[in-house]
Coordinates of C-alpha atoms and ligand atoms in Angstrom, one line a residue:
M1 CA 14.4 -12.4 -19.7
A2 CA 16.9 -10.1 -18.3
N3 CA 17.5 -8.4 -21.6
F4 CA 14.3 -7.5 -22.3
A5 CA 14.1 -5.5 -18.9
Y6 CA 15.3 -2.0 -18.3
Q7 CA 15.5 0.8 -15.6
T8 CA 14.4 3.7 -17.4
L9 CA 13.9 7.5 -15.5
I10 CA 10.7 8.8 -15.9
S11 CA 11.5 12.1 -16.3
P12 CA 11.4 13.1 -19.8
E13 CA 14.3 15.8 -19.4
S14 CA 16.0 12.5 -19.3
D15 CA 16.7 9.5 -22.0
Q16 CA 18.7 7.7 -19.7
R17 CA 18.5 4.0 -19.6
Y18 CA 20.0 1.6 -17.2
D19 CA 21.1 -2.1 -17.5
L20 CA 18.8 -4.3 -14.9
N21 CA 22.0 -5.3 -12.9
E22 CA 22.8 -1.8 -12.0
I23 CA 21.6 -0.2 -8.6
V24 CA 20.9 2.9 -9.2
S25 CA 17.4 3.2 -7.2
A26 CA 19.3 5.2 -4.1
S27 CA 20.4 8.1 -6.3
S28 CA 17.3 9.2 -8.7
D29 CA 15.9 12.6 -7.1
A30 CA 12.5 13.5 -6.7
Y31 CA 11.3 14.2 -9.8
S32 CA 13.2 11.5 -11.5
L33 CA 12.7 8.2 -10.7
L34 CA 13.0 4.9 -11.8
D35 CA 10.8 2.4 -13.7
V36 CA 11.5 -0.6 -14.8
E37 CA 10.6 -1.2 -18.8
Y38 CA 9.9 -4.2 -20.7
E39 CA 10.1 -4.4 -24.2
W40 CA 7.1 -6.2 -24.3
D41 CA 7.5 -7.2 -28.4
K42 CA 9.8 -9.4 -27.3
I43 CA 8.7 -11.3 -24.2
P44 CA 6.2 -13.6 -24.4
V45 CA 2.9 -13.1 -22.6
P46 CA -0.4 -15.1 -22.3
K47 CA -3.0 -14.1 -24.6
S48 CA -5.6 -13.7 -21.9
L49 CA -5.8 -13.3 -18.1
K50 CA -7.5 -16.2 -17.8
E51 CA -4.3 -18.5 -18.6
F52 CA -2.9 -17.6 -15.5
E53 CA -5.3 -19.8 -13.9
S54 CA -3.7 -23.0 -15.2
R55 CA -1.1 -22.2 -12.5
W56 CA -3.2 -22.9 -9.3
Q57 CA -3.2 -26.9 -10.4
N58 CA 0.8 -26.6 -9.6
R59 CA 0.7 -25.2 -6.4
R60 CA 3.8 -26.8 -4.9
N61 CA 6.0 -25.2 -7.3
P62 CA 6.4 -22.0 -4.7
L63 CA 6.6 -19.5 -7.5
D64 CA 3.0 -20.6 -8.5
F65 CA 2.0 -20.9 -5.0
S66 CA 2.9 -17.3 -5.0
G67 CA 0.4 -14.8 -5.2
V68 CA 3.0 -12.5 -6.8
W69 CA 5.0 -14.7 -9.2
R70 CA 2.0 -16.6 -10.8
F71 CA 1.9 -13.9 -12.6
R72 CA 5.4 -13.2 -13.3
D73 CA 5.1 -13.1 -17.2
L74 CA 3.6 -9.5 -16.3
L75 CA 6.9 -8.9 -14.3
P76 CA 9.3 -10.2 -16.0
F77 CA 12.3 -9.4 -14.7
A78 CA 14.0 -12.0 -12.9
P79 CA 15.7 -15.5 -13.8
E80 CA 13.6 -18.2 -12.2
N81 CA 15.8 -19.4 -10.1
Q82 CA 16.9 -16.3 -8.1
I83 CA 13.5 -15.6 -7.3
V84 CA 12.7 -15.0 -3.5
T85 CA 9.4 -16.1 -2.5
I86 CA 7.7 -16.8 1.1
G87 CA 4.7 -17.8 -0.6
E88 CA 3.3 -13.9 -0.2
G89 CA 0.0 -13.1 -1.9
Q90 CA -2.5 -15.6 -0.6
T91 CA -5.1 -12.6 -0.4
I92 CA -8.7 -12.4 -0.2
L93 CA -11.3 -10.7 -2.4
Q94 CA -14.4 -10.2 0.3
K95 CA -17.6 -8.9 -0.9
S96 CA -19.3 -6.9 2.0
E97 CA -22.8 -5.7 2.0
A98 CA -22.9 -3.9 5.2
I99 CA -19.9 -2.1 4.2
G100 CA -21.4 -1.2 1.1
R101 CA -24.4 0.0 3.0
Y102 CA -22.0 1.9 5.8
V103 CA -20.5 3.4 2.3
G104 CA -24.2 4.4 0.6
M105 CA -24.1 1.6 -1.9
K106 CA -27.6 1.0 -2.9
K107 CA -27.3 -1.8 -5.9
G108 CA -23.6 -1.5 -6.2
E109 CA -20.7 -4.2 -5.2
L110 CA -18.3 -3.2 -2.6
H111 CA -15.5 -5.5 -1.9
L112 CA -12.5 -5.5 0.6
Q113 CA -9.2 -7.2 -0.7
Y114 CA -7.2 -8.1 2.1
E115 CA -3.8 -7.5 1.7
G116 CA -3.1 -8.0 5.4
L117 CA -3.0 -11.9 5.0
N118 CA 0.4 -11.4 3.6
P119 CA 3.1 -13.3 5.7
S120 CA 4.4 -10.2 7.6
G121 CA 0.7 -8.8 7.9
S122 CA 0.9 -5.7 4.8
F123 CA 0.5 -5.3 1.0
K124 CA 4.3 -4.3 1.7
D125 CA 5.4 -8.7 1.0
N126 CA 4.0 -7.9 -2.6
G127 CA 6.8 -5.5 -3.5
M128 CA 9.4 -6.7 -0.7
T129 CA 9.4 -10.2 -3.0
A130 CA 10.2 -8.4 -5.8
A131 CA 13.0 -5.9 -4.4
S132 CA 14.3 -9.0 -2.4
T133 CA 14.7 -10.9 -6.0
H134 CA 16.4 -7.9 -7.1
A135 CA 18.6 -7.8 -4.5
N136 CA 19.5 -11.4 -4.5
M137 CA 20.1 -10.9 -8.5
M138 CA 22.9 -8.1 -6.9
G139 CA 24.2 -10.6 -4.4
A140 CA 23.6 -7.3 -2.2
K141 CA 24.7 -8.6 1.6
F142 CA 23.0 -5.9 3.3
A143 CA 19.5 -4.3 2.2
A144 CA 18.1 -1.0 4.4
C145 CA 14.6 1.3 4.4
A146 CA 13.1 3.7 6.6
S147 CA 9.7 2.7 7.3
T148 CA 7.0 3.9 9.5
G149 CA 6.6 0.5 10.4
N150 CA 5.5 -1.9 7.6
T151 CA 8.1 -2.1 5.5
S152 CA 10.6 -2.6 7.4
A153 CA 8.7 -5.2 9.2
S154 CA 8.4 -6.8 5.6
L155 CA 12.2 -6.2 4.6
A156 CA 13.1 -8.0 8.2
I157 CA 11.4 -11.4 7.3
Y158 CA 12.2 -11.6 3.9
G159 CA 16.0 -10.9 5.0
S160 CA 15.0 -13.8 8.3
T161 CA 13.1 -16.3 6.2
S162 CA 15.8 -16.3 3.0
K163 CA 19.1 -15.5 4.8
K164 CA 20.0 -13.9 1.5
F165 CA 21.1 -10.4 3.0
R166 CA 21.2 -8.8 6.6
V167 CA 18.6 -5.9 6.9
V168 CA 18.8 -2.8 8.8
V169 CA 16.0 -0.7 9.0
F170 CA 15.3 3.0 9.9
I171 CA 12.7 4.2 11.7
G172 CA 11.4 7.8 13.2
S173 CA 11.3 8.3 16.7
G174 CA 7.8 8.1 18.5
K175 CA 5.3 7.2 15.9
I176 CA 5.8 3.2 15.2
A177 CA 3.2 1.2 16.1
Y178 CA 3.8 -1.6 18.4
G179 CA 2.8 -4.6 16.6
K180 CA 5.1 -3.3 13.6
L181 CA 8.2 -2.7 15.6
S182 CA 8.0 -6.0 17.5
Q183 CA 8.1 -7.7 14.0
A184 CA 11.4 -5.5 12.9
L185 CA 13.4 -6.6 16.3
D186 CA 11.4 -10.2 16.4
F187 CA 12.7 -11.0 12.8
D188 CA 16.2 -9.8 13.6
S189 CA 16.8 -6.6 11.6
K190 CA 19.2 -4.0 13.2
T191 CA 16.8 -1.3 13.8
I192 CA 17.9 2.0 14.4
Q193 CA 15.5 4.7 15.4
I194 CA 17.0 8.1 14.8
L195 CA 15.3 11.5 16.3
G196 CA 13.4 12.5 13.5
D197 CA 10.0 11.6 11.5
F198 CA 9.6 9.5 8.8
D199 CA 10.7 11.3 6.0
D200 CA 13.8 12.1 7.9
A201 CA 14.8 8.7 7.9
L202 CA 13.9 8.2 4.5
V203 CA 16.4 11.0 3.4
R204 CA 19.4 9.2 5.6
V205 CA 18.7 5.6 4.6
R206 CA 19.3 6.7 0.6
E207 CA 22.3 8.7 1.9
V208 CA 23.5 5.4 4.3
C209 CA 22.9 3.2 1.0
D210 CA 24.8 5.5 -1.5
E211 CA 27.7 5.8 0.4
N212 CA 27.7 2.0 2.0
G213 CA 26.5 0.3 -1.5
I214 CA 23.6 -1.3 0.9
Y215 CA 20.6 -2.3 -1.2
L216 CA 17.7 0.3 -0.8
C217 CA 14.4 -1.4 -0.4
N218 CA 12.1 1.7 0.1
S219 CA 9.2 2.4 -3.0
V220 CA 12.1 4.2 -4.6
N221 CA 13.1 1.2 -5.7
P222 CA 11.1 0.2 -9.2
F223 CA 11.1 -3.4 -8.6
R224 CA 8.7 -3.1 -5.3
L225 CA 6.3 -1.3 -7.5
E226 CA 7.0 -4.4 -10.0
G227 CA 5.9 -7.1 -7.2
Q228 CA 3.1 -4.1 -6.1
K229 CA 1.4 -4.6 -9.7
T230 CA 0.3 -8.1 -8.8
I231 CA -2.6 -6.4 -6.2
M232 CA -4.4 -5.7 -9.3
Y233 CA -4.3 -8.7 -10.8
R234 CA -5.6 -10.7 -8.1
V235 CA -8.5 -8.3 -7.4
L236 CA -9.6 -8.8 -11.3
E237 CA -8.8 -12.8 -11.0
S238 CA -11.1 -12.9 -7.9
L239 CA -13.6 -10.8 -10.4
N240 CA -13.4 -13.3 -13.0
W241 CA -11.0 -10.8 -15.0
E242 CA -14.1 -8.5 -15.0
V243 CA -12.6 -4.6 -14.3
P244 CA -14.3 -2.5 -11.4
D245 CA -15.3 0.7 -11.7
W246 CA -13.1 2.4 -9.0
I247 CA -10.1 1.0 -6.9
V248 CA -9.9 2.8 -3.3
V249 CA -6.5 2.9 -1.6
P250 CA -4.9 5.0 1.2
G251 CA -1.8 7.1 0.2
G252 CA 1.0 7.5 1.8
N253 CA 4.6 7.3 0.0
L254 CA 2.0 6.7 -2.9
G255 CA 4.3 3.4 -3.7
N256 CA 0.9 1.5 -4.1
S257 CA -1.3 4.0 -6.5
S258 CA 1.7 4.3 -8.5
A259 CA 2.4 0.9 -9.2
F260 CA -1.8 0.1 -9.6
G261 CA -1.5 2.7 -12.5
K262 CA 1.1 1.0 -13.9
A263 CA -0.5 -2.7 -13.9
F264 CA -3.8 -1.3 -15.9
S265 CA -1.8 0.7 -18.1
E266 CA 0.5 -2.4 -19.4
L267 CA -2.3 -4.8 -19.1
K268 CA -4.4 -2.2 -21.5
Y269 CA -1.3 -2.0 -23.7
L270 CA -1.3 -5.5 -23.8
G271 CA -4.9 -6.4 -25.0
L272 CA -5.4 -8.3 -21.6
I273 CA -8.1 -5.8 -20.3
D274 CA -10.3 -3.4 -22.2
R275 CA -11.0 -0.7 -19.9
I276 CA -8.9 0.8 -17.1
P277 CA -10.8 1.1 -13.7
R278 CA -10.8 4.9 -12.0
L279 CA -8.3 5.4 -9.1
A280 CA -9.0 7.7 -5.7
V281 CA -6.1 7.9 -3.5
I282 CA -7.6 8.8 0.1
N283 CA -5.0 11.1 2.2
A284 CA -5.6 11.0 6.0
T285 CA -6.3 15.3 6.6
G286 CA -3.3 15.3 8.8
A287 CA -0.8 13.9 5.7
N288 CA -2.5 15.1 2.8
T289 CA 0.3 16.4 0.4
L290 CA -1.2 14.9 -2.6
Y291 CA -4.8 16.2 -1.9
Q292 CA -3.4 19.6 -1.8
L293 CA -1.1 19.6 -4.5
Y294 CA -3.7 17.7 -7.1
E295 CA -7.2 18.8 -5.9
K296 CA -6.1 22.6 -4.4
Q297 CA -3.1 23.2 -6.8
G298 CA -4.2 21.4 -9.7
V299 CA -1.3 19.8 -10.5
R300 CA -1.3 17.4 -13.1
W301 CA 1.4 14.8 -14.6
N302 CA 1.0 16.7 -17.9
Q303 CA 3.0 14.5 -20.1
G304 CA 5.6 13.9 -17.5
H305 CA 6.0 17.7 -17.0
P306 CA 4.3 18.0 -13.5
D307 CA 4.4 22.3 -12.6
R308 CA 7.5 21.8 -10.5
K309 CA 7.4 25.2 -9.0
K310 CA 3.9 24.8 -7.2
I311 CA 5.3 21.4 -6.0
D312 CA 8.3 22.9 -4.9
S313 CA 7.0 26.0 -3.3
Y314 CA 4.6 23.9 -1.6
F315 CA 7.2 21.6 0.4
E316 CA 9.1 25.1 0.9
K317 CA 6.0 26.7 3.1
M318 CA 5.8 23.3 4.6
D319 CA 9.1 24.1 5.9
T320 CA 8.9 27.5 7.1
E321 CA 5.7 26.9 8.6
G322 CA 7.5 24.1 10.5
R323 CA 4.1 22.1 9.3
K324 CA 4.5 18.0 9.9
A325 CA 2.1 15.4 8.9
N326 CA 0.1 14.7 12.1
T327 CA -2.1 11.4 12.1
L328 CA -3.3 8.6 13.9
A329 CA -3.2 6.4 10.8
T330 CA 0.5 6.2 11.5
A331 CA 1.3 4.3 8.5
I332 CA 0.8 7.3 6.1
E333 CA 1.9 10.1 8.3
I334 CA 4.4 11.3 5.3
N335 CA 4.8 15.1 4.1
R336 CA 7.1 14.5 1.1
P337 CA 5.8 11.4 -0.7
V338 CA 8.3 10.0 -2.5
N339 CA 6.2 8.5 -5.8
L340 CA 4.8 12.0 -6.1
T341 CA 5.3 12.0 -9.7
K342 CA 4.4 8.5 -10.5
C343 CA 1.0 8.9 -8.8
L344 CA 0.0 11.8 -10.8
R345 CA 0.7 9.5 -13.9
A346 CA -1.3 7.0 -12.2
L347 CA -4.4 9.4 -11.4
E348 CA -4.1 10.3 -15.1
V349 CA -3.9 6.9 -16.8
C350 CA -7.0 6.0 -14.2
D351 CA -9.1 9.2 -14.3
G352 CA -8.1 9.3 -10.8
V353 CA -9.1 11.5 -7.6
V354 CA -7.5 12.5 -4.2
R355 CA -9.6 12.7 -1.2
E356 CA -8.8 14.0 2.1
V357 CA -10.5 11.7 5.3
S358 CA -10.2 12.9 9.2
D359 CA -8.7 10.4 11.8
Q360 CA -12.6 10.3 13.3
D361 CA -13.6 8.8 10.1
I362 CA -10.8 6.9 9.8
L363 CA -11.5 5.0 12.9
N364 CA -15.1 4.5 12.3
A365 CA -14.9 2.9 9.2
K366 CA -12.3 0.6 10.7
A367 CA -14.8 -0.2 13.4
Q368 CA -17.2 -0.8 10.8
I369 CA -14.6 -2.8 8.9
G370 CA -13.9 -5.2 12.1
A371 CA -17.3 -5.6 13.1
N372 CA -18.5 -6.8 9.5
G373 CA -15.1 -8.8 7.8
F374 CA -11.4 -9.8 8.9
G375 CA -10.9 -5.9 10.2
C376 CA -7.2 -3.5 9.4
E377 CA -5.1 -0.9 10.8
P378 CA -5.9 2.9 10.9
A379 CA -4.7 3.9 7.6
S380 CA -6.0 0.8 5.9
A381 CA -9.7 2.3 6.7
A382 CA -8.7 5.4 5.2
S383 CA -9.9 3.6 1.7
V384 CA -13.4 2.8 3.0
A385 CA -13.4 6.2 4.7
G386 CA -12.9 8.1 0.9
A387 CA -15.4 5.5 -0.3
K388 CA -18.3 6.7 2.0
L389 CA -17.1 10.1 1.4
L390 CA -17.0 10.1 -2.4
R391 CA -20.5 8.1 -2.6
S392 CA -21.9 11.0 -0.5
E393 CA -20.3 13.7 -3.4
G394 CA -22.2 11.2 -6.1
V395 CA -18.4 10.9 -7.5
I396 CA -18.7 7.1 -7.1
G397 CA -22.4 5.8 -8.1
S398 CA -24.5 3.9 -6.2
G399 CA -24.4 1.3 -8.6
D400 CA -20.5 1.0 -9.1
R401 CA -18.5 -1.8 -8.7
V402 CA -15.7 -0.8 -6.1
V403 CA -12.4 -2.6 -4.5
C404 CA -11.3 -0.6 -1.1
I405 CA -8.0 -2.0 -0.7
L406 CA -7.2 -2.9 2.7
T407 CA -3.4 -2.4 3.0
G408 CA -2.7 -3.7 6.6
H409 CA -3.4 -6.5 9.3
Q410 CA -5.8 -5.6 12.1
L411 CA -3.1 -6.4 14.8
K412 CA -0.8 -4.3 13.5
D413 CA -1.5 -1.2 15.8
P414 CA -3.9 -2.6 18.7
N415 CA -3.7 0.2 20.9
I416 CA -5.7 2.6 18.7
T417 CA -8.3 -0.6 18.2
V418 CA -8.3 -0.8 22.1
G419 CA -8.7 2.7 22.5
Y420 CA -11.7 3.6 20.3
H421 CA -13.4 0.8 22.0
S422 CA -12.6 1.4 25.4
A423 CA -14.8 2.1 28.0
N424 CA -12.4 3.9 30.3
K425 CA -12.9 7.5 29.4
E426 CA -9.4 8.4 30.2
V427 CA -8.0 5.6 27.8
F428 CA -9.6 7.1 25.2
E429 CA -8.7 10.5 25.5
K430 CA -5.0 9.3 26.0
T431 CA -5.2 7.3 22.8
L432 CA -7.4 9.2 20.8
G433 CA -8.0 12.4 22.0
E434 CA -5.2 14.5 20.8
H435 CA -6.2 13.7 16.9
G436 CA -9.1 15.4 17.2
V437 CA -11.2 11.9 17.7
T438 CA -13.9 12.5 20.1
K439 CA -16.4 9.9 19.6
A440 CA -16.9 6.2 18.6
P441 CA -20.5 5.5 17.7
Y442 CA -19.4 2.1 16.4
A443 CA -17.8 1.0 20.3
N444 CA -17.9 -2.4 21.1
Q445 CA -17.3 -1.7 25.0
P446 CA -15.6 -4.4 27.3
I447 CA -18.3 -4.7 30.0
A448 CA -17.3 -4.9 33.9
V449 CA -19.0 -7.3 35.6
E450 CA -18.5 -9.0 39.1
N451 CA -17.0 -12.3 39.6
D452 CA -20.5 -13.9 39.7
L453 CA -22.0 -16.7 38.4
E454 CA -25.9 -15.2 38.7
K455 CA -24.8 -11.8 37.3
I456 CA -23.2 -12.8 34.2
L457 CA -25.7 -15.5 33.5
E458 CA -28.2 -12.2 34.0
L459 CA -25.7 -10.3 31.4
L460 CA -25.8 -13.0 29.0
S461 CA -29.4 -13.0 28.9
Q462 CA -30.0 -9.2 27.9
F463 CA -27.6 -10.1 24.6
G464 CA -29.7 -10.0 21.5
K465 CA -32.2 -8.1 23.4
K466 CA -31.4 -4.3 22.4
E467 CA -29.7 -4.9 19.1
Ligands
F0G501 N1 -1.4 1.6 4.6 C1 -0.4 0.7 5.4 C2 -0.8 0.1 6.4 C3 1.0 1.6 5.2 O1 2.0 0.6 5.6 C4 1.1 2.1 4.2 C5 2.7 2.7 3.9 C6 0.3 2.7 3.3 C7 -1.0 2.0 3.5 C8 0.3 3.5 2.3 O2 1.1 3.3 0.9 O3 3.1 4.6 0.3 O4 1.7 3.0 -0.8 O5 1.1 5.1 -0.4 N2 3.8 2.2 4.5 C9 5.3 2.4 4.5 C10 5.9 2.0 5.6 C11 5.2 4.0 3.8 O6 7.2 2.1 5.6 O7 5.7 1.3 5.9 P1 2.2 4.0 0.3

């Protein structure tokens, strides 16, 4: 296999190709990201997606059990005996009438893709199994990442379970959700907290990896995105290989959206699907670089030549004004998304749109997702809040089939959830107030009652009467 896959720069100014066995991901700049490119005409690929179903019968083989590697023919960069898997990708696509109604669907179908069911509780494991595999192919002794929390939790669990490499994670000071920080610590990674935010940590870890030959596992690593393509394969699989009308995904560093675009353009090229769904990438209002550039300034992929002047001057202005991303959805609190150009390509391929949603809308959507499904962390709920917005604009039709990606588990960020549902005004304001969240229309407040049997029974007798 290895001879038929390369790392190539997506920048059209360069036709540089790297062998699969070169580690170059750490040194590419913002405009020249690496891609994994396959010589598909030399690789045996199933004639129909349905053929993958035969792997279900072989679940004792860890590669067939994995929701990533059972599609290994579509990410064929690794020799099978070097694949690092911990059973990732056992996720569920739930059709939800209640969330459909919340979003405003009348006839169509609303589905929630629960990526929180992965081993470390987020979609990152789809990518980390692929990056860990490549690290293993390279014989890496150390792997590192910067993170708003989930990437570090994911890399840490791959290090602790596989024992293939030691893990160093860089996090910014302040805003990491405790569920995620606790994972990095518990899974025995060296956790380095630097003064600064995620963007600062990412710049630093790229330097550190360059200097020290440490294997970098952020989504600038093109192998990460190869694994994340499989989220889309599993969505199609759950829909009996039918292509939905919309994929709606939160946007942070834009790795997921980039991977989804690559997945669909490859499937179309291979003749495995006949059409490509539309993609909606949802920013938080407080971290809306993509929204500003794509929707407000009209920056497009433009056959690999996005308007660099506009992009650079946007970032310059951000710096001179001292503007920093700020949202309760800490997972997507990012100023300079590293996969910006790849995401522009995905938006082109998928006839995409970008929207921003407020923290208030995110938390309301999150409460609805919790009350009607498996729940999610704040950033994930941006997808449902975004679908609701696009439905109200009439961009998503009431009869469309929509898949919202729930990227992280409900338990990742309990403080925000408890703050939203709290009956204590002080707790509510302390947790949510500074982000402009003033209401909790879907709060399920805990009820204080005396420790008295009669009073408790009386309270219980009221249940169901109000609704
Ligand atoms: N949702 C969750 C729960 C995330 O953790 C992230 C990213 C995103 C959405 C955004 O995905 O970057 O592919 O656009 N978290 C990264 C981290 C940045 O460090 O864990 P993206």
